Coordinates of C-alpha atoms and ligand atoms in Angstrom, one line a residue:
V1 CA 110.9 147.4 127.6
T2 CA 107.7 146.8 129.7
I3 CA 106.3 144.0 128.1
H4 CA 101.7 143.6 128.4
V5 CA 100.9 140.1 127.8
D6 CA 97.3 139.2 127.5
A7 CA 97.1 135.2 127.6
S8 CA 92.8 136.1 127.0
N9 CA 93.7 137.3 123.7
P10 CA 95.1 135.1 121.4
G11 CA 96.8 136.2 118.3
V12 CA 98.3 134.7 114.7
K13 CA 100.7 131.1 114.8
V14 CA 103.7 131.7 114.6
S15 CA 105.4 130.8 111.4
P16 CA 107.1 126.7 111.8
N17 CA 109.8 127.5 109.5
L18 CA 111.0 131.6 111.2
Y19 CA 114.3 130.9 111.9
G20 CA 117.0 129.9 110.3
I21 CA 120.2 130.9 108.9
F22 CA 121.7 132.7 106.2
F23 CA 124.9 130.9 105.0
E24 CA 127.7 132.9 103.1
D25 CA 131.6 131.8 102.0
I26 CA 132.5 135.7 102.9
N27 CA 135.1 136.6 105.4
H28 CA 136.6 133.3 105.3
A29 CA 133.1 131.8 106.1
A30 CA 134.1 128.3 104.6
D31 CA 137.6 128.3 103.4
G32 CA 139.5 128.6 106.7
G33 CA 136.3 129.1 108.2
L34 CA 133.0 126.3 108.7
Y35 CA 134.8 123.9 105.9
A36 CA 137.4 122.3 108.4
E37 CA 140.0 120.7 105.9
L38 CA 143.1 122.8 107.2
I39 CA 145.8 123.1 104.2
S40 CA 145.5 127.0 102.8
N41 CA 145.4 126.7 98.0
R42 CA 145.4 123.0 98.2
S43 CA 145.4 123.3 94.9
F44 CA 148.1 125.7 94.0
E45 CA 145.1 127.5 92.6
D46 CA 145.0 130.7 94.0
D47 CA 147.1 132.9 92.0
E48 CA 149.0 133.0 89.1
K49 CA 152.4 133.7 88.9
N50 CA 152.7 133.7 93.6
I51 CA 152.7 130.0 95.4
P52 CA 150.3 131.5 99.1
T53 CA 150.9 130.4 102.1
W54 CA 153.4 127.6 100.7
K55 CA 157.5 128.6 101.2
T56 CA 160.4 126.1 101.6
S57 CA 163.1 125.3 104.1
A58 CA 166.7 123.2 103.8
Q59 CA 168.9 122.2 105.5
E60 CA 172.3 122.9 104.7
G61 CA 173.3 120.3 102.1
A62 CA 169.6 119.9 101.0
K63 CA 168.3 122.2 98.4
I64 CA 164.5 122.6 97.4
Q65 CA 163.6 124.6 94.5
T66 CA 159.3 126.0 93.5
Q67 CA 157.8 125.6 90.2
L68 CA 153.7 125.9 89.5
I69 CA 153.6 124.0 86.2
N70 CA 150.6 123.9 83.7
K71 CA 150.8 120.7 81.7
G72 CA 150.3 117.0 82.6
L73 CA 148.4 117.4 85.7
L74 CA 146.0 115.1 87.1
N75 CA 142.2 116.1 85.5
K76 CA 140.9 119.8 83.9
A77 CA 139.7 121.0 87.1
Q78 CA 143.2 121.6 87.6
G79 CA 144.8 124.6 86.8
K80 CA 147.8 124.3 87.8
A81 CA 149.9 121.7 90.1
L82 CA 153.4 122.6 91.8
Q83 CA 156.5 120.8 90.6
L84 CA 158.9 119.9 93.8
T85 CA 163.2 119.7 92.1
I86 CA 165.2 117.9 95.3
A87 CA 168.5 117.4 95.9
A88 CA 169.3 116.7 98.8
K89 CA 172.9 114.8 100.5
P90 CA 172.8 112.3 103.0
A91 CA 171.5 113.8 106.4
A92 CA 170.2 116.5 105.5
T93 CA 166.6 117.7 104.3
A94 CA 164.3 119.8 102.6
S95 CA 161.0 120.9 103.4
L96 CA 157.4 122.2 101.9
I97 CA 156.0 123.8 104.4
N98 CA 151.6 124.6 104.4
E99 CA 150.9 127.5 107.0
G100 CA 147.5 127.1 106.6
F101 CA 144.9 129.1 107.6
W102 CA 146.8 131.9 109.8
G103 CA 148.0 128.8 111.3
I104 CA 147.2 125.2 112.1
N105 CA 145.1 124.5 115.3
A106 CA 147.3 121.4 116.3
V107 CA 145.6 119.9 119.5
Q108 CA 147.1 116.7 121.4
G109 CA 145.8 113.3 120.4
R110 CA 143.6 114.7 117.7
T111 CA 144.5 112.4 114.3
Y112 CA 144.6 114.1 111.6
K113 CA 143.8 113.1 108.6
L114 CA 146.0 113.4 104.6
S115 CA 146.0 113.0 101.4
F116 CA 147.4 114.0 98.3
W117 CA 148.6 113.7 94.9
A118 CA 152.0 113.1 93.3
K119 CA 154.1 112.1 90.4
G120 CA 157.0 112.3 89.5
S121 CA 160.4 110.9 89.2
Y122 CA 161.8 111.1 93.7
K123 CA 164.0 108.9 95.6
G124 CA 164.0 109.2 98.6
G125 CA 162.5 109.0 102.0
L126 CA 159.1 111.1 102.6
K127 CA 157.7 112.2 106.1
A128 CA 154.9 114.2 106.6
R129 CA 155.0 116.4 110.0
L130 CA 153.4 119.1 112.4
T131 CA 155.8 121.8 113.2
N132 CA 155.5 124.7 115.5
T133 CA 156.3 128.5 113.0
K134 CA 160.0 127.6 113.7
G135 CA 159.8 123.7 112.4
D136 CA 162.7 123.0 115.7
K137 CA 159.1 121.5 117.3
V138 CA 157.6 118.0 115.7
Y139 CA 154.0 117.5 117.1
A140 CA 153.6 114.6 114.3
E141 CA 155.6 112.8 111.9
T142 CA 154.7 109.8 109.9
S143 CA 156.9 108.9 106.7
L144 CA 155.3 108.7 104.2
N145 CA 155.7 105.2 102.5
A146 CA 156.1 107.3 98.3
K147 CA 157.9 105.9 95.5
V148 CA 156.9 108.4 93.3
G149 CA 156.9 107.5 89.2
K150 CA 155.7 108.7 86.2
K151 CA 151.9 108.2 86.8
W152 CA 149.6 110.7 89.4
T153 CA 149.2 108.3 92.6
K154 CA 147.0 109.4 95.7
Y155 CA 148.9 109.0 98.7
T156 CA 147.0 109.3 102.2
A157 CA 148.3 109.3 106.1
E158 CA 147.2 110.1 109.5
L159 CA 149.5 112.2 111.7
T160 CA 148.8 112.9 115.8
A161 CA 149.6 115.3 117.4
N162 CA 151.9 115.5 120.9
A163 CA 150.9 118.7 121.6
N164 CA 148.2 122.0 121.4
D165 CA 149.5 125.2 119.0
A166 CA 147.7 127.4 117.1
K167 CA 148.9 128.4 114.5
A168 CA 151.0 125.1 113.4
Q169 CA 152.1 124.5 110.0
F170 CA 152.8 121.5 107.8
E171 CA 155.4 120.4 106.4
L172 CA 156.3 117.4 103.8
V173 CA 160.6 117.1 104.2
A174 CA 162.2 115.2 101.3
D175 CA 166.3 113.8 102.5
G176 CA 166.0 112.5 98.6
K177 CA 166.6 113.5 95.2
G178 CA 164.0 113.6 91.8
T179 CA 160.8 115.3 91.0
I180 CA 158.0 115.6 92.7
V181 CA 155.0 117.4 91.3
L182 CA 152.0 117.7 93.3
D183 CA 148.9 118.6 93.6
V184 CA 145.3 118.7 96.3
V185 CA 147.8 118.3 99.0
S186 CA 144.7 118.3 101.5
L187 CA 144.3 117.7 105.7
F188 CA 141.3 117.5 107.4
P189 CA 141.0 117.3 111.4
P190 CA 137.8 115.3 112.8
T191 CA 134.9 116.9 111.2
F192 CA 130.8 117.4 112.9
K193 CA 129.5 114.5 112.3
N194 CA 132.3 112.9 111.0
R195 CA 131.9 114.0 108.1
E196 CA 134.2 113.1 105.3
N197 CA 135.2 116.5 103.8
G198 CA 133.3 117.6 106.3
L199 CA 132.6 120.9 108.3
R200 CA 134.4 122.1 111.4
P201 CA 133.1 120.8 114.9
D202 CA 132.9 123.7 116.6
L203 CA 131.7 126.1 114.4
A204 CA 129.1 124.0 113.3
Q205 CA 127.7 123.3 116.7
L206 CA 127.3 126.8 117.1
L207 CA 125.0 126.9 114.2
Y208 CA 123.7 123.1 115.1
N209 CA 122.5 125.2 118.6
I210 CA 120.3 128.1 117.5
H211 CA 117.6 125.0 116.1
P212 CA 117.4 126.9 112.7
K213 CA 114.3 125.9 110.5
F214 CA 115.9 126.6 107.2
V215 CA 119.9 126.8 105.4
R216 CA 120.3 129.5 103.2
F217 CA 123.0 129.2 100.9
P218 CA 124.9 129.8 99.3
G219 CA 124.8 133.9 99.9
G220 CA 124.2 136.4 99.5
C221 CA 126.7 138.2 96.3
Y222 CA 128.7 134.9 96.6
V223 CA 125.2 133.8 94.0
E224 CA 126.4 136.3 91.7
G225 CA 130.3 136.3 92.1
Q226 CA 132.0 139.1 89.8
E227 CA 133.9 140.6 86.9
S228 CA 133.4 137.9 84.9
P229 CA 130.0 134.9 85.0
E230 CA 132.6 132.2 86.3
N231 CA 133.5 134.0 89.2
A232 CA 129.3 133.0 90.6
F233 CA 128.6 130.2 92.7
H234 CA 127.8 127.1 89.7
W235 CA 126.8 124.1 92.0
E236 CA 128.3 121.2 88.7
K237 CA 131.1 123.1 90.0
T238 CA 131.7 122.0 93.3
I239 CA 130.6 118.2 93.5
G240 CA 131.7 115.2 93.9
P241 CA 136.1 114.3 94.9
I242 CA 137.7 117.2 95.7
E243 CA 140.2 116.5 93.2
E244 CA 137.8 117.7 90.6
R245 CA 136.6 120.6 92.2
P246 CA 138.3 123.5 90.2
G247 CA 137.6 126.1 92.4
H248 CA 136.5 129.9 91.8
K249 CA 137.3 133.2 92.2
N250 CA 135.4 135.1 95.1
V251 CA 136.2 138.2 93.7
N252 CA 132.9 139.6 95.4
W253 CA 134.8 139.8 99.1
R254 CA 138.4 138.9 97.8
Y255 CA 139.7 135.8 97.7
R256 CA 139.8 132.5 95.6
T257 CA 137.7 129.2 97.5
S258 CA 138.4 125.5 96.1
D259 CA 134.7 124.9 96.3
G260 CA 135.7 122.0 98.8
M261 CA 132.5 123.2 100.7
G262 CA 130.3 123.1 98.0
F263 CA 126.5 122.1 97.0
D264 CA 127.0 118.8 98.8
E265 CA 128.1 120.6 101.7
Y266 CA 125.5 122.4 101.5
L267 CA 122.7 120.2 102.2
Q268 CA 124.6 117.5 104.3
L269 CA 124.6 121.4 106.4
A270 CA 121.1 121.4 106.5
E271 CA 120.5 117.8 106.7
D272 CA 123.0 117.3 109.9
L273 CA 121.4 121.0 111.5
N274 CA 117.5 119.7 110.3
A275 CA 116.5 121.9 108.3
K276 CA 115.5 122.9 105.0
P277 CA 117.2 123.7 102.9
L278 CA 116.9 127.1 100.9
Y279 CA 119.2 127.6 97.4
V280 CA 119.5 130.8 95.6
V281 CA 119.8 130.5 92.2
N282 CA 121.7 132.9 89.5
V283 CA 119.4 134.5 87.1
G284 CA 121.9 135.7 85.3
L285 CA 123.2 138.8 86.5
W286 CA 126.9 139.3 88.2
H287 CA 128.7 142.3 90.0
G288 CA 129.5 143.7 86.7
G289 CA 127.6 142.2 83.9
M290 CA 125.1 140.4 82.2
T291 CA 123.4 137.7 80.3
P292 CA 120.8 139.8 78.2
V293 CA 117.4 139.3 79.1
D294 CA 116.3 137.1 75.8
S295 CA 119.7 134.0 76.5
I296 CA 119.2 133.0 80.2
Q297 CA 117.8 129.8 79.1
P298 CA 122.0 128.2 80.1
W299 CA 121.1 130.3 83.7
I300 CA 117.8 128.5 84.0
D301 CA 119.1 124.7 82.7
E302 CA 121.7 125.0 85.0
C303 CA 119.4 125.7 88.0
M304 CA 116.6 122.7 86.9
N305 CA 119.6 120.3 87.0
A306 CA 120.7 121.6 90.7
L307 CA 117.0 120.9 91.6
E308 CA 117.4 117.8 89.6
Y309 CA 120.3 117.0 91.5
A310 CA 118.9 117.3 95.0
N311 CA 115.7 115.6 94.5
G312 CA 115.4 114.2 91.5
P313 CA 114.7 110.1 91.6
V314 CA 117.9 107.8 91.3
T315 CA 117.4 107.3 88.2
S316 CA 117.2 110.3 86.8
K317 CA 120.5 111.7 85.2
Y318 CA 121.2 114.4 87.8
G319 CA 120.0 112.1 90.7
A320 CA 122.5 109.2 89.6
L321 CA 125.2 111.3 89.8
R322 CA 123.6 112.4 93.5
A323 CA 123.3 108.8 95.1
K324 CA 127.1 108.0 93.3
N325 CA 128.0 110.6 95.4
G326 CA 127.2 109.6 98.4
H327 CA 123.5 110.2 98.5
P328 CA 121.0 107.5 97.0
E329 CA 118.5 110.0 99.1
P330 CA 117.0 112.9 98.1
Y331 CA 117.7 116.0 99.5
N332 CA 114.9 117.6 99.1
I333 CA 115.2 121.2 97.6
E334 CA 111.6 123.2 99.0
Y335 CA 112.6 126.3 98.7
L336 CA 113.9 128.4 95.6
E337 CA 115.5 131.7 95.8
I338 CA 115.5 133.7 92.0
G339 CA 118.5 135.9 92.5
N340 CA 119.8 137.0 95.2
E341 CA 119.1 141.4 95.4
N342 CA 119.1 141.8 91.7
N343 CA 115.7 143.9 91.3
Q344 CA 117.4 147.4 91.9
P345 CA 116.3 149.9 90.2
D346 CA 120.4 150.8 89.4
P347 CA 120.4 148.8 86.5
A348 CA 124.2 149.1 86.8
A349 CA 123.5 147.3 90.4
Q350 CA 123.6 143.8 88.6
S351 CA 119.8 144.4 88.4
D352 CA 118.1 144.3 84.7
H353 CA 114.5 143.4 84.3
Y354 CA 114.8 141.2 87.0
Y355 CA 110.6 140.3 86.7
E356 CA 111.3 138.8 83.7
R357 CA 114.0 136.4 84.3
F358 CA 112.0 135.5 87.5
K359 CA 109.1 134.9 85.4
K360 CA 111.2 132.9 83.5
F361 CA 113.0 131.3 86.0
K362 CA 108.9 130.7 87.7
D363 CA 107.4 129.1 84.5
A364 CA 110.5 126.4 84.3
V365 CA 110.8 125.9 88.0
L366 CA 107.0 125.8 88.4
A367 CA 106.4 122.8 85.7
K368 CA 108.5 120.2 86.8
Y369 CA 108.8 121.0 90.4
P370 CA 105.0 122.6 91.5
K371 CA 104.5 122.8 95.4
M372 CA 108.4 124.6 95.9
H373 CA 108.7 128.1 97.1
L374 CA 109.7 130.7 95.2
I375 CA 111.2 133.6 96.9
G376 CA 111.8 136.9 94.6
N377 CA 113.5 139.7 95.2
V378 CA 112.6 143.2 96.4
V379 CA 114.8 146.7 96.9
A380 CA 118.1 145.9 98.3
W381 CA 119.3 148.8 100.8
G382 CA 118.1 151.4 101.4
D383 CA 114.5 151.2 101.1
D384 CA 112.2 150.4 104.6
N385 CA 109.2 149.3 102.2
P386 CA 110.3 147.6 99.4
K387 CA 107.3 147.1 97.3
W388 CA 106.8 144.3 94.8
E389 CA 105.9 145.9 91.7
S390 CA 104.4 143.4 89.0
N391 CA 101.7 142.0 88.6
E392 CA 103.6 138.0 88.7
S393 CA 102.7 136.1 91.8
V394 CA 105.7 135.0 94.5
E395 CA 105.1 133.6 97.2
L396 CA 107.7 135.3 100.0
L397 CA 109.5 138.7 98.9
D398 CA 113.3 138.7 100.6
E399 CA 113.7 142.5 102.2
H400 CA 117.5 143.4 103.8
Y401 CA 118.1 145.8 106.3
Y402 CA 121.2 146.9 107.3
R403 CA 121.3 149.4 110.2
N404 CA 121.2 150.7 113.8
P405 CA 120.1 149.5 116.4
A406 CA 117.4 152.6 116.4
W407 CA 115.8 151.5 113.5
F408 CA 115.2 148.2 114.2
A409 CA 113.7 148.5 117.3
E410 CA 112.1 152.1 115.8
N411 CA 110.3 148.8 112.8
F412 CA 109.4 146.7 115.8
N413 CA 105.8 147.3 114.3
K414 CA 106.8 147.6 110.5
Y415 CA 104.8 144.6 109.4
D416 CA 101.5 145.2 111.0
N417 CA 100.0 146.8 108.6
Y418 CA 101.2 144.8 105.8
N419 CA 98.9 143.5 103.1
R420 CA 97.6 139.9 104.3
K421 CA 96.6 139.5 101.2
G422 CA 100.0 140.2 99.4
S423 CA 102.7 137.8 99.2
E424 CA 104.7 136.5 103.1
I425 CA 107.7 138.1 103.8
Y426 CA 111.2 136.4 103.8
V427 CA 113.7 139.1 106.3
G428 CA 117.1 137.3 104.1
E429 CA 119.1 139.2 105.8
Y430 CA 119.6 141.9 108.3
A431 CA 121.5 142.8 111.3
V432 CA 123.3 146.1 112.9
T433 CA 125.9 147.1 111.4
Q434 CA 126.6 151.1 111.5
G435 CA 128.0 152.4 114.0
F436 CA 129.1 149.6 117.1
G437 CA 131.8 148.2 115.8
N438 CA 133.4 144.8 115.1
M439 CA 132.8 142.6 117.7
G440 CA 128.8 143.0 118.0
S441 CA 127.3 145.0 121.6
L442 CA 123.9 144.5 123.4
D443 CA 123.1 147.8 121.7
A444 CA 122.9 146.1 118.6
A445 CA 121.7 142.2 119.7
L446 CA 118.8 144.3 121.5
G447 CA 117.4 145.9 118.2
E448 CA 117.5 143.2 116.5
A449 CA 115.7 140.9 119.8
V450 CA 112.4 143.5 119.4
Y451 CA 113.0 144.0 115.5
M452 CA 112.9 140.0 115.8
M453 CA 109.6 140.7 118.3
G454 CA 107.7 143.0 115.6
I455 CA 108.2 140.4 113.8
E456 CA 107.1 137.4 115.2
N457 CA 104.0 138.9 116.0
N458 CA 103.5 138.9 112.9
S459 CA 104.5 135.7 112.2
D460 CA 101.0 134.9 109.5
I461 CA 102.6 137.8 106.7
V462 CA 107.0 137.2 108.2
T463 CA 106.5 133.6 107.9
M464 CA 111.3 133.9 107.5
A465 CA 114.6 135.5 108.7
S466 CA 118.0 135.3 108.4
Y467 CA 120.9 136.9 110.3
A468 CA 123.5 138.2 107.9
P469 CA 126.0 136.8 107.8
I470 CA 127.3 134.0 110.2
F471 CA 130.9 134.0 109.7
A472 CA 134.8 136.0 110.0
N473 CA 137.3 134.8 110.2
L474 CA 138.9 137.3 112.5
N475 CA 142.6 137.9 110.0
N476 CA 140.7 138.6 107.5
R477 CA 137.6 140.0 107.1
M478 CA 136.4 142.5 104.5
W479 CA 132.2 143.5 106.3
A480 CA 131.5 143.4 110.2
P481 CA 129.9 142.5 112.1
D482 CA 129.6 138.7 112.2
M483 CA 127.7 136.5 114.4
I484 CA 130.4 133.9 114.2
Q485 CA 133.3 135.7 114.4
Y486 CA 136.7 132.8 115.0
T487 CA 140.5 131.8 114.7
S488 CA 142.1 128.5 113.8
D489 CA 141.4 127.0 117.6
K490 CA 138.8 130.1 119.1
V491 CA 135.5 131.0 118.4
F492 CA 132.9 133.2 120.0
G493 CA 129.5 134.4 119.9
T494 CA 128.8 138.3 119.7
P495 CA 126.0 139.6 121.4
S496 CA 123.6 139.2 118.4
Y497 CA 124.8 135.5 118.2
Y498 CA 123.1 134.9 121.6
V499 CA 119.6 136.6 120.2
Q500 CA 119.4 134.1 117.6
N501 CA 120.2 131.1 120.0
V502 CA 117.5 132.3 122.3
M503 CA 114.7 134.1 119.8
A504 CA 115.1 130.5 117.9
N505 CA 115.4 128.2 120.4
N506 CA 112.4 130.0 122.5
I507 CA 109.6 130.0 119.8
G508 CA 106.1 129.6 120.5
T509 CA 103.7 128.2 118.3
R510 CA 101.2 131.1 118.6
V511 CA 101.2 134.5 119.4
L512 CA 99.4 136.2 122.7
K513 CA 98.4 140.5 122.4
V514 CA 101.1 142.0 124.2
N515 CA 102.2 145.5 124.6
Q516 CA 104.9 146.7 125.3
E517 CA 106.1 150.5 126.7
N518 CA 109.1 151.5 125.2
P519 CA 111.5 154.1 126.5
Y520 CA 114.3 152.5 123.5
K521 CA 114.1 155.5 122.4
Y522 CA 118.1 156.2 120.6
E523 CA 119.2 159.9 120.1
Q524 CA 119.1 160.3 117.0
T525 CA 122.2 162.6 116.9
Q526 CA 125.0 162.7 118.7
V527 CA 128.0 163.8 118.3
K528 CA 131.2 161.9 117.5
P529 CA 134.3 163.8 117.2
A530 CA 137.0 161.5 115.6
I531 CA 139.3 161.5 112.8
C532 CA 138.1 159.3 109.9
R533 CA 140.3 157.5 107.2
V534 CA 139.0 157.0 103.8
G535 CA 139.4 154.6 102.4
M536 CA 137.7 152.3 99.1
G537 CA 135.5 149.4 100.2
T538 CA 134.2 146.4 98.4
W539 CA 130.8 148.4 97.8
G540 CA 132.5 152.4 97.6
T541 CA 133.5 155.0 100.5
Q542 CA 134.3 153.3 103.5
V543 CA 135.2 155.3 106.9
S544 CA 137.4 153.5 110.2
F545 CA 137.8 155.9 112.8
E546 CA 141.2 156.5 114.2
D547 CA 141.8 154.1 117.0
K548 CA 143.7 156.9 118.7
G549 CA 142.4 160.2 116.9
Y550 CA 139.9 159.7 118.7
S551 CA 138.9 162.7 120.3
D552 CA 136.5 164.9 122.9
E553 CA 135.0 168.3 121.9
N554 CA 138.2 170.4 124.3
G555 CA 141.0 167.5 122.2
K556 CA 141.4 165.4 125.0
A557 CA 141.9 161.6 123.9
L558 CA 139.5 159.2 123.8
P559 CA 140.3 155.4 124.5
M560 CA 138.3 153.5 121.7
T561 CA 138.4 151.3 119.3
L562 CA 139.2 150.7 115.8
Q563 CA 135.2 151.5 114.5
E564 CA 134.3 150.2 110.8
L565 CA 131.5 151.5 109.0
P566 CA 131.7 148.9 106.1
T567 CA 128.1 149.4 105.4
D568 CA 127.8 152.4 105.2
I569 CA 127.6 152.3 102.0
H570 CA 125.7 152.2 98.7
G571 CA 125.2 156.0 98.9
Q572 CA 124.3 156.6 102.2
W573 CA 126.5 159.1 103.5
K574 CA 125.3 162.4 103.5
T575 CA 128.0 165.1 103.3
E576 CA 126.9 168.8 104.9
G577 CA 128.5 171.8 102.9
S578 CA 131.6 171.7 101.4
L579 CA 133.1 168.5 103.3
I580 CA 134.4 166.2 100.7
K581 CA 136.1 168.6 98.6
Q582 CA 137.7 167.0 95.9
T583 CA 138.7 163.9 94.9
S584 CA 141.7 162.8 94.3
N585 CA 143.4 162.0 91.2
E586 CA 143.4 157.7 92.7
E587 CA 140.4 156.5 92.8
S588 CA 140.6 154.8 96.5
C589 CA 140.4 157.6 98.2
I590 CA 138.8 161.1 98.7
R591 CA 140.0 164.1 101.1
L592 CA 137.6 165.0 103.9
N593 CA 138.1 168.9 104.8
P594 CA 137.4 169.6 108.8
G595 CA 133.7 169.3 108.8
E596 CA 130.4 167.5 109.3
I597 CA 129.6 164.3 107.8
T598 CA 126.1 162.2 109.1
S599 CA 125.7 158.8 108.5
N600 CA 122.2 156.9 110.3
G601 CA 121.6 159.7 112.8
Y602 CA 125.1 160.2 114.0
I603 CA 127.1 163.2 113.2
Y604 CA 130.8 162.4 112.8
K605 CA 133.3 165.8 113.4
V606 CA 137.0 165.8 111.5
R607 CA 139.0 166.8 112.8
A608 CA 142.6 167.8 110.6
K609 CA 145.5 166.0 111.5
K610 CA 149.7 166.4 110.1
D611 CA 151.1 164.3 107.7
A612 CA 147.7 162.5 108.0
G613 CA 147.5 161.3 104.1
N614 CA 144.1 160.9 103.7
E615 CA 142.3 161.8 106.6
Ligands
AHR1 O1 125.3 140.1 103.9 C1 126.9 140.8 103.5 C2 126.2 140.8 102.5 O2 125.3 141.8 101.8 C3 125.1 139.6 101.2 O3 126.7 139.3 101.1 C4 124.7 140.8 100.0 O4 123.2 139.9 99.8 C5 124.0 142.2 100.5 O5 123.9 142.8 100.0

């Protein structure tokens, strides 16, 4: 792209809040990601019957049995505890083991803070350890002076590792006899800015390095939840000591969250990044259900209480609670988004009387916080020019775009003709998601960068923007690409991350007149012969391309990595002719005939493969 800058022709002022970040607990962005907790399923709530991520081992002469119990619990927030029945002969030991989030990152010289709650009748020695997965190398060990009695008691200890192992595990080692009922087992490494219950420093640092102007939280679909209203984000269940947080099912993204990363932690993240918090509230809708519009007062109350907790004086009910939880100063939420993607044409898509819901929230919020900047939803997914179709005024509109690089590059001028008297635009979610693999690509990042330059040129009307989503734990992701990807010990930014970083760190104050020559003409129809695997994704039909089955027109195998197109969803797939022949009896797959399938400027050629199951 060649750019001609006319410095004598000053354009619009650049919005001081233009670049921010979008945080959602997707792909283990919080538990197993930014939230530094190392014990997975720490409260034993992750499954009704099983005890995922925990196991036992016993030496000869020792026995250990586990049982989930739901009586005599630590408090009402806890739904279960783990009862251990231990019997060890002299010199024999039995262990309860946690594997962490696909390994605990033991680092030589690093000190880890352990805490857990226990009661029971156990008599004997108890040790905490970090070991390798086989359990035959001990990286850290401490004796717990734990006299386990009838009353729930909190135990704390420290472990300092003497070696590096990204897949270490945590062990509680017993050599005595009796029962221990255990709950809220927690192990923390040092955290970003040394916050208690804080964040993983390497991941938080990458966010810090962007110097974002705002932090949008907690989503995304995470705001809405799925299946039942209990699975939505309810701020009041995510504050206070970790043992008082029940956690909830993150059904949208298919795992349970401890809510250890809760309302305070989100607000503290914004504070630690010197960014403004942007809170997204639920308007009484979740994926698969809703509170009727005339009964949403409890949701409005919940929103008002959250705002009082964040902004109220310490003399107010919730301001006092914030002070009790360690933050007497208000957090000052200035931006509030009313709903997430809830203004959809299809009422089945988490949308119902959106404008009426919006108005009820708006009236309540502005009556108490007249300076609050309110953000409304417009159609997300599929509409390139979403409109606000209500006479109710709204300061900012949240547009979402998940498209291919060509779309972004070609939308450099998108905002040139937006009505300057209308609402400001917040591009709350955008990313190249289509056709470029899970790890991001330079092509994707360039498309985004061109689009962002167009945003800057129109920054009088587009005043805020955030790439989405940010994080993915590579051991269990459900959305790709994401700009920061990691395992227990490693992290990298995709090219898109570096575009965000470079653009946000080099933002000016005024736009100068720019003419550009853009040779970035994307091939609208590329032919890609491929074998596809089709399955049901989070949103619907999802097609992935097999790594070995990719071949050129003559059938010659071509090397490629697995290409998932998780966001080619929401009905964006078009089929040609009789390509999709039948829907199988199982809802989870459709059968493709050899032929062509088009999506977002690509034609995928599907060819048959013997014994290919769903392919
Ligand atoms: O960013 C991933 C998802 O995309 C968000 O949860 C949702 O708002 C959007 O549909």
